[in-house]
PDB file of C-alpha atoms in Angstrom:
ATOM      1  CA  MET A   1       0.000   0.000   0.000  1.00  0.00           C
ATOM      2  CA  ALA A   2       1.350   3.404  -0.961  1.00  0.00           C
ATOM      3  CA  GLN A   3       2.063   5.683   1.954  1.00  0.00           C
ATOM      4  CA  SER A   4       0.193   8.961   2.079  1.00  0.00           C
ATOM      5  CA  ARG A   5       2.106  12.239   2.299  1.00  0.00           C
ATOM      6  CA  PRO A   6       2.591  13.218   5.951  1.00  0.00           C
ATOM      7  CA  GLU A   7       0.549  16.180   7.099  1.00  0.00           C
ATOM      8  CA  LYS A   8       3.422  17.668   9.068  1.00  0.00           C
ATOM      9  CA  GLU A   9       6.527  19.135   7.512  1.00  0.00           C
ATOM     10  CA  GLU A  10       9.903  19.687   9.060  1.00  0.00           C
ATOM     11  CA  GLU A  11      11.042  23.281   9.485  1.00  0.00           C
ATOM     12  CA  GLU A  12      13.803  22.829   6.915  1.00  0.00           C
ATOM     13  CA  GLU A  13      11.233  21.766   4.309  1.00  0.00           C
ATOM     14  CA  LEU A  14       9.189  24.868   5.056  1.00  0.00           C
ATOM     15  CA  MET A  15      12.267  27.055   4.659  1.00  0.00           C
ATOM     16  CA  LEU A  16      12.956  25.449   1.277  1.00  0.00           C
ATOM     17  CA  ARG A  17       9.490  26.538   0.203  1.00  0.00           C
ATOM     18  CA  ALA A  18      10.185  30.081   1.396  1.00  0.00           C
ATOM     19  CA  LEU A  19      13.422  30.379  -0.615  1.00  0.00           C
ATOM     20  CA  GLU A  20      12.786  32.064  -3.938  1.00  0.00           C
ATOM     21  CA  THR A  21      14.806  30.163  -6.586  1.00  0.00           C
ATOM     22  CA  GLU A  22      15.159  26.560  -7.691  1.00  0.00           C
ATOM     23  CA  ARG A  23      18.816  26.066  -6.672  1.00  0.00           C
ATOM     24  CA  LYS A  24      18.828  26.339  -2.900  1.00  0.00           C
ATOM     25  CA  VAL A  25      20.386  24.924   0.257  1.00  0.00           C
ATOM     26  CA  VAL A  26      18.978  24.826   3.779  1.00  0.00           C
ATOM     27  CA  VAL A  27      21.400  24.055   6.601  1.00  0.00           C
ATOM     28  CA  LYS A  28      19.977  22.783   9.878  1.00  0.00           C
ATOM     29  CA  VAL A  29      22.467  22.808  12.759  1.00  0.00           C
ATOM     30  CA  THR A  30      21.382  20.758  15.776  1.00  0.00           C
ATOM     31  CA  ASN A  31      23.447  21.211  18.925  1.00  0.00           C
ATOM     32  CA  ALA A  32      23.256  18.023  20.988  1.00  0.00           C
ATOM     33  CA  SER A  33      26.501  18.792  22.825  1.00  0.00           C
ATOM     34  CA  ARG A  34      27.121  20.517  26.149  1.00  0.00           C
ATOM     35  CA  ARG A  35      28.743  23.519  24.459  1.00  0.00           C
ATOM     36  CA  THR A  36      27.176  26.629  22.931  1.00  0.00           C
ATOM     37  CA  LEU A  37      27.754  27.501  19.269  1.00  0.00           C
ATOM     38  CA  SER A  38      28.165  31.204  18.536  1.00  0.00           C
ATOM     39  CA  GLU A  39      29.393  33.829  16.054  1.00  0.00           C
ATOM     40  CA  PRO A  40      27.815  32.406  12.872  1.00  0.00           C
ATOM     41  CA  ARG A  41      29.635  33.707   9.794  1.00  0.00           C
ATOM     42  CA  VAL A  42      28.847  33.206   6.113  1.00  0.00           C
ATOM     43  CA  PHE A  43      30.792  33.703   2.892  1.00  0.00           C
ATOM     44  CA  MET A  44      29.140  33.144  -0.508  1.00  0.00           C
ATOM     45  CA  LYS A  45      31.098  32.659  -3.719  1.00  0.00           C
ATOM     46  CA  SER A  46      27.864  32.427  -5.685  1.00  0.00           C
ATOM     47  CA  GLY A  47      24.327  32.834  -4.446  1.00  0.00           C
ATOM     48  CA  TYR A  48      22.811  34.674  -1.524  1.00  0.00           C
ATOM     49  CA  CYS A  49      22.138  34.042   2.172  1.00  0.00           C
ATOM     50  CA  GLN A  50      18.419  34.767   2.426  1.00  0.00           C
ATOM     51  CA  PHE A  51      17.785  33.527   5.974  1.00  0.00           C
ATOM     52  CA  LYS A  52      20.367  33.658   8.759  1.00  0.00           C
ATOM     53  CA  SER A  53      20.052  33.445  12.514  1.00  0.00           C
ATOM     54  CA  ASP A  54      22.615  35.550  14.383  1.00  0.00           C
ATOM     55  CA  GLU A  55      21.697  33.966  17.715  1.00  0.00           C
ATOM     56  CA  SER A  56      23.896  31.473  19.544  1.00  0.00           C
ATOM     57  CA  ILE A  57      22.822  27.834  19.446  1.00  0.00           C
ATOM     58  CA  LYS A  58      22.613  26.595  23.019  1.00  0.00           C
ATOM     59  CA  PRO A  59      22.689  22.910  23.999  1.00  0.00           C
ATOM     60  CA  ASN A  60      19.606  20.986  22.819  1.00  0.00           C
ATOM     61  CA  LYS A  61      18.639  23.775  20.409  1.00  0.00           C
ATOM     62  CA  HIS A  62      18.880  24.140  16.650  1.00  0.00           C
ATOM     63  CA  ALA A  63      19.118  26.880  14.023  1.00  0.00           C
ATOM     64  CA  LEU A  64      18.282  27.094  10.320  1.00  0.00           C
ATOM     65  CA  TYR A  65      20.150  28.933   7.563  1.00  0.00           C
ATOM     66  CA  GLY A  66      18.736  29.398   4.058  1.00  0.00           C
ATOM     67  CA  PHE A  67      20.799  29.969   0.888  1.00  0.00           C
ATOM     68  CA  ARG A  68      19.762  30.332  -2.746  1.00  0.00           C
ATOM     69  CA  LYS A  69      21.197  31.255  -6.111  1.00  0.00           C
ATOM     70  CA  MET A  70      20.844  34.813  -7.372  1.00  0.00           C
ATOM     71  CA  THR A  71      17.740  35.312  -9.490  1.00  0.00           C
ATOM     72  CA  VAL A  72      19.574  36.144 -12.741  1.00  0.00           C
ATOM     73  CA  ASP A  73      22.630  33.946 -12.125  1.00  0.00           C
ATOM     74  CA  ILE A  74      23.327  30.446 -13.476  1.00  0.00           C
ATOM     75  CA  LYS A  75      26.129  29.525 -11.076  1.00  0.00           C
ATOM     76  CA  GLY A  76      23.979  27.882  -8.442  1.00  0.00           C
ATOM     77  CA  CYS A  77      24.643  28.178  -4.720  1.00  0.00           C
ATOM     78  CA  HIS A  78      28.186  27.853  -3.293  1.00  0.00           C
ATOM     79  CA  GLY A  79      29.304  29.058   0.115  1.00  0.00           C
ATOM     80  CA  ILE A  80      30.588  28.326   3.605  1.00  0.00           C
ATOM     81  CA  LEU A  81      29.119  28.669   7.101  1.00  0.00           C
ATOM     82  CA  GLY A  82      31.268  28.817  10.232  1.00  0.00           C
ATOM     83  CA  LEU A  83      30.288  28.509  13.905  1.00  0.00           C
ATOM     84  CA  ARG A  84      32.548  28.877  16.939  1.00  0.00           C
ATOM     85  CA  PHE A  85      32.424  26.805  20.097  1.00  0.00           C
ATOM     86  CA  GLN A  86      31.759  29.653  22.513  1.00  0.00           C
ATOM     87  CA  GLY A  87      34.632  30.614  24.794  1.00  0.00           C
ATOM     88  CA  THR A  88      37.225  28.643  22.790  1.00  0.00           C
ATOM     89  CA  ASP A  89      39.444  29.042  19.714  1.00  0.00           C
ATOM     90  CA  GLU A  90      37.790  26.021  18.051  1.00  0.00           C
ATOM     91  CA  TYR A  91      35.144  26.346  15.363  1.00  0.00           C
ATOM     92  CA  PHE A  92      33.785  24.246  12.536  1.00  0.00           C
ATOM     93  CA  VAL A  93      33.208  25.282   8.933  1.00  0.00           C
ATOM     94  CA  LEU A  94      30.695  23.720   6.547  1.00  0.00           C
ATOM     95  CA  LEU A  95      31.087  24.102   2.784  1.00  0.00           C
ATOM     96  CA  PHE A  96      28.124  23.457   0.479  1.00  0.00           C
ATOM     97  CA  LYS A  97      27.918  23.572  -3.307  1.00  0.00           C
ATOM     98  CA  ASN A  98      24.645  23.111  -5.194  1.00  0.00           C
ATOM     99  CA  PRO A  99      25.361  23.874  -8.876  1.00  0.00           C
ATOM    100  CA  TYR A 100      23.302  22.970 -11.934  1.00  0.00           C
ATOM    101  CA  LEU A 101      25.441  19.879 -12.607  1.00  0.00           C
ATOM    102  CA  HIS A 102      24.452  17.212 -10.082  1.00  0.00           C
ATOM    103  CA  LYS A 103      27.758  15.374 -10.303  1.00  0.00           C
ATOM    104  CA  ARG A 104      29.476  18.469  -8.900  1.00  0.00           C
ATOM    105  CA  LYS A 105      27.187  18.848  -5.895  1.00  0.00           C
ATOM    106  CA  LEU A 106      29.409  18.501  -2.843  1.00  0.00           C
ATOM    107  CA  PHE A 107      29.965  19.443   0.778  1.00  0.00           C
ATOM    108  CA  SER A 108      32.813  19.314   3.261  1.00  0.00           C
ATOM    109  CA  LEU A 109      33.503  19.877   6.956  1.00  0.00           C
ATOM    110  CA  SER A 110      36.564  21.334   8.635  1.00  0.00           C
ATOM    111  CA  MET A 111      37.423  21.728  12.313  1.00  0.00           C
ATOM    112  CA  GLU A 112      39.588  24.811  12.798  1.00  0.00           C
ATOM    113  CA  ASN A 113      41.543  26.412  15.618  1.00  0.00           C
ATOM    114  CA  HIS A 114      41.934  30.150  15.324  1.00  0.00           C
ATOM    115  CA  PRO A 115      41.898  32.889  17.975  1.00  0.00           C
ATOM    116  CA  GLY A 116      39.841  35.952  17.226  1.00  0.00           C
ATOM    117  CA  VAL A 117      37.542  36.225  14.226  1.00  0.00           C
ATOM    118  CA  CYS A 118      37.007  33.124  12.061  1.00  0.00           C
ATOM    119  CA  ASP A 119      38.612  33.401   8.619  1.00  0.00           C
ATOM    120  CA  ILE A 120      35.453  32.704   6.624  1.00  0.00           C
ATOM    121  CA  ASP A 121      36.542  33.943   3.202  1.00  0.00           C
ATOM    122  CA  LEU A 122      37.274  33.006  -0.426  1.00  0.00           C
ATOM    123  CA  ARG A 123      40.572  31.369   0.474  1.00  0.00           C
ATOM    124  CA  LYS A 124      38.879  29.089   2.990  1.00  0.00           C
ATOM    125  CA  LEU A 125      36.125  28.245   0.486  1.00  0.00           C
ATOM    126  CA  GLN A 126      38.639  27.324  -2.221  1.00  0.00           C
ATOM    127  CA  GLU A 127      40.640  25.220   0.230  1.00  0.00           C
ATOM    128  CA  MET A 128      37.557  23.277   1.342  1.00  0.00           C
ATOM    129  CA  SER A 129      36.314  22.729  -2.241  1.00  0.00           C
ATOM    130  CA  ARG A 130      39.249  20.438  -3.036  1.00  0.00           C
ATOM    131  CA  GLU A 131      38.988  16.709  -2.480  1.00  0.00           C
ATOM    132  CA  GLU A 132      42.008  15.754  -0.426  1.00  0.00           C
ATOM    133  CA  VAL A 133      43.034  13.208   2.166  1.00  0.00           C
ATOM    134  CA  ARG A 134      43.844  14.355   5.683  1.00  0.00           C
ATOM    135  CA  VAL A 135      44.337  11.846   8.464  1.00  0.00           C
ATOM    136  CA  ASP A 136      43.958  14.206  11.414  1.00  0.00           C
ATOM    137  CA  GLY A 137      40.187  13.748  11.647  1.00  0.00           C
ATOM    138  CA  ARG A 138      39.617  17.486  11.227  1.00  0.00           C
ATOM    139  CA  PHE A 139      38.595  17.579   7.552  1.00  0.00           C
ATOM    140  CA  ALA A 140      36.118  15.524   5.512  1.00  0.00           C
ATOM    141  CA  PHE A 141      34.852  15.865   1.924  1.00  0.00           C
ATOM    142  CA  SER A 142      32.090  14.135  -0.035  1.00  0.00           C
ATOM    143  CA  TYR A 143      29.661  14.435  -2.907  1.00  0.00           C
ATOM    144  CA  ALA A 144      26.019  14.932  -1.943  1.00  0.00           C
ATOM    145  CA  GLY A 145      23.887  11.926  -1.139  1.00  0.00           C
ATOM    146  CA  SER A 146      26.756   9.481  -0.691  1.00  0.00           C
ATOM    147  CA  ASN A 147      28.261   9.817   2.770  1.00  0.00           C
ATOM    148  CA  CYS A 148      27.830  11.270   6.227  1.00  0.00           C
ATOM    149  CA  LEU A 149      30.870  13.344   7.153  1.00  0.00           C
ATOM    150  CA  THR A 150      32.402  13.498  10.628  1.00  0.00           C
ATOM    151  CA  VAL A 151      35.109  15.758  12.047  1.00  0.00           C
ATOM    152  CA  ARG A 152      36.352  15.869  15.626  1.00  0.00           C
ATOM    153  CA  SER A 153      37.957  18.216  18.103  1.00  0.00           C
ATOM    154  CA  ARG A 154      40.090  16.191  20.483  1.00  0.00           C
ATOM    155  CA  VAL A 155      40.651  19.339  22.537  1.00  0.00           C
ATOM    156  CA  LEU A 156      36.940  19.864  23.231  1.00  0.00           C
ATOM    157  CA  GLN A 157      35.940  16.196  22.871  1.00  0.00           C
ATOM    158  CA  VAL A 158      33.153  17.006  20.445  1.00  0.00           C
ATOM    159  CA  GLN A 159      32.313  15.749  16.981  1.00  0.00           C
ATOM    160  CA  VAL A 160      30.361  17.266  14.097  1.00  0.00           C
ATOM    161  CA  ASN A 161      28.384  15.088  11.676  1.00  0.00           C
ATOM    162  CA  ALA A 162      26.848  16.309   8.407  1.00  0.00           C
ATOM    163  CA  ALA A 163      24.854  14.801   5.544  1.00  0.00           C
ATOM    164  CA  MET A 164      23.644  16.502   2.343  1.00  0.00           C
ATOM    165  CA  SER A 165      20.666  15.401   0.264  1.00  0.00           C
ATOM    166  CA  ALA A 166      21.183  14.965  -3.481  1.00  0.00           C
ATOM    167  CA  SER A 167      18.023  16.733  -4.677  1.00  0.00           C
ATOM    168  CA  ASP A 168      17.819  20.126  -6.409  1.00  0.00           C
ATOM    169  CA  GLU A 169      16.557  21.590  -3.138  1.00  0.00           C
ATOM    170  CA  SER A 170      19.338  20.367  -0.877  1.00  0.00           C
ATOM    171  CA  VAL A 171      19.159  20.067   2.890  1.00  0.00           C
ATOM    172  CA  VAL A 172      22.359  19.757   4.904  1.00  0.00           C
ATOM    173  CA  ARG A 173      21.757  18.383   8.384  1.00  0.00           C
ATOM    174  CA  VAL A 174      24.558  19.072  10.845  1.00  0.00           C
ATOM    175  CA  THR A 175      24.620  17.541  14.325  1.00  0.00           C
ATOM    176  CA  VAL A 176      27.112  18.484  17.038  1.00  0.00           C
ATOM    177  CA  THR A 177      27.584  15.939  19.835  1.00  0.00           C
ATOM    178  CA  ASP A 178      29.961  15.203  22.667  1.00  0.00           C
ATOM    179  CA  GLU A 179      32.479  12.490  21.822  1.00  0.00           C
ATOM    180  CA  GLY A 180      31.190   9.014  22.519  1.00  0.00           C
ATOM    181  CA  THR A 181      27.541   9.982  22.892  1.00  0.00           C
ATOM    182  CA  GLY A 182      26.465   9.487  19.261  1.00  0.00           C
ATOM    183  CA  GLU A 183      23.702  11.543  17.713  1.00  0.00           C
ATOM    184  CA  GLY A 184      21.539  13.515  20.091  1.00  0.00           C
ATOM    185  CA  THR A 185      17.967  14.578  19.565  1.00  0.00           C
ATOM    186  CA  ASP A 186      16.805  18.018  18.646  1.00  0.00           C
ATOM    187  CA  GLU A 187      14.681  20.052  20.966  1.00  0.00           C
ATOM    188  CA  GLY A 188      11.001  20.364  20.408  1.00  0.00           C
ATOM    189  CA  THR A 189       7.827  18.758  21.566  1.00  0.00           C
ATOM    190  CA  GLY A 190       5.410  16.858  19.477  1.00  0.00           C
ATOM    191  CA  GLU A 191       2.551  14.460  19.597  1.00  0.00           C
ATOM    192  CA  SER A 192       3.528  10.902  20.382  1.00  0.00           C
ATOM    193  CA  THR A 193       2.906   8.450  17.579  1.00  0.00           C
ATOM    194  CA  GLY A 194       3.018   5.435  19.869  1.00  0.00           C
ATOM    195  CA  GLU A 195       6.062   4.102  18.042  1.00  0.00           C
ATOM    196  CA  SER A 196       9.605   4.133  19.378  1.00  0.00           C
ATOM    197  CA  THR A 197      11.576   5.298  16.344  1.00  0.00           C
ATOM    198  CA  GLY A 198      14.365   7.150  18.125  1.00  0.00           C
ATOM    199  CA  LYS A 199      13.627  10.241  16.004  1.00  0.00           C
ATOM    200  CA  PRO A 200      12.281  13.513  17.408  1.00  0.00           C
ATOM    201  CA  VAL A 201       8.688  14.161  16.453  1.00  0.00           C
ATOM    202  CA  ALA A 202       8.080  17.237  14.320  1.00  0.00           C
ATOM    203  CA  LYS A 203       6.226  20.072  15.938  1.00  0.00           C
ATOM    204  CA  LYS A 204       2.747  20.846  14.733  1.00  0.00           C
ATOM    205  CA  LEU A 205       3.293  24.064  12.801  1.00  0.00           C
ATOM    206  CA  ASN A 206       1.228  26.439  10.751  1.00  0.00           C
ATOM    207  CA  VAL A 207       2.901  26.535   7.332  1.00  0.00           C
ATOM    208  CA  ASN A 208       2.005  30.104   6.411  1.00  0.00           C
ATOM    209  CA  ASN A 209       2.967  31.491   9.818  1.00  0.00           C
ATOM    210  CA  LEU A 210       6.357  29.783   9.753  1.00  0.00           C
ATOM    211  CA  ILE A 211       7.169  30.964   6.238  1.00  0.00           C
ATOM    212  CA  ALA A 212       6.190  34.487   7.307  1.00  0.00           C
ATOM    213  CA  LYS A 213       8.523  34.175  10.308  1.00  0.00           C
ATOM    214  CA  PHE A 214      11.418  33.201   8.053  1.00  0.00           C
ATOM    215  CA  LYS A 215      10.710  36.100   5.702  1.00  0.00           C
ATOM    216  CA  LYS A 216      10.791  38.595   8.580  1.00  0.00           C
ATOM    217  CA  LYS A 217      14.398  37.500   9.174  1.00  0.00           C
ATOM    218  CA  GLN A 218      15.312  37.887   5.508  1.00  0.00           C
ATOM    219  CA  LEU A 219      18.642  39.618   4.954  1.00  0.00           C
ATOM    220  CA  ARG A 220      18.587  42.811   2.929  1.00  0.00           C
TER     221      ARG A 220
END
């Protein structure tokens, strides 16, 4: 029997609907660690950051970031997002690339150590766009839809996992956990389905209200 379309939608799916072009990327960062993520910074080589939260991501919270190609551009969406572990010199950087050619759709993760302001710039983007082998556990690269990436900070004993969908409207799900704890759950309450799936239940949301909320945060 064919399954019916679920009535509820995840927040990242709603943000995809709110983004205005066909080549788009939504990044959902879930913080299941004991540390706070702060100072979000973005650099775009092509495309535009339409939705960005400047708030810190506290433990057991999440944040969404929405990126899209420029309306009259054919280069797709290519950029990096960096978040610092608050009170430390450690931060992680996510690269995402959603071009028109599917075989070139890729993402990568890097764990960095840098005092002061994160160097989120063209040089960092170009460095992270190259497929290379590093054995220190602080860099990982993949094409969309094939692998889940993991990088680690031995200093902070945290790890960052990321996976990117292979569709035109890509979602990158990033989860930050303490070492050895595995994936945590996102915050949020929902109605119990009576099944123990291990997945957080989506909140019951009004689609139009949530899209309007995203648009109020739109960058000018």
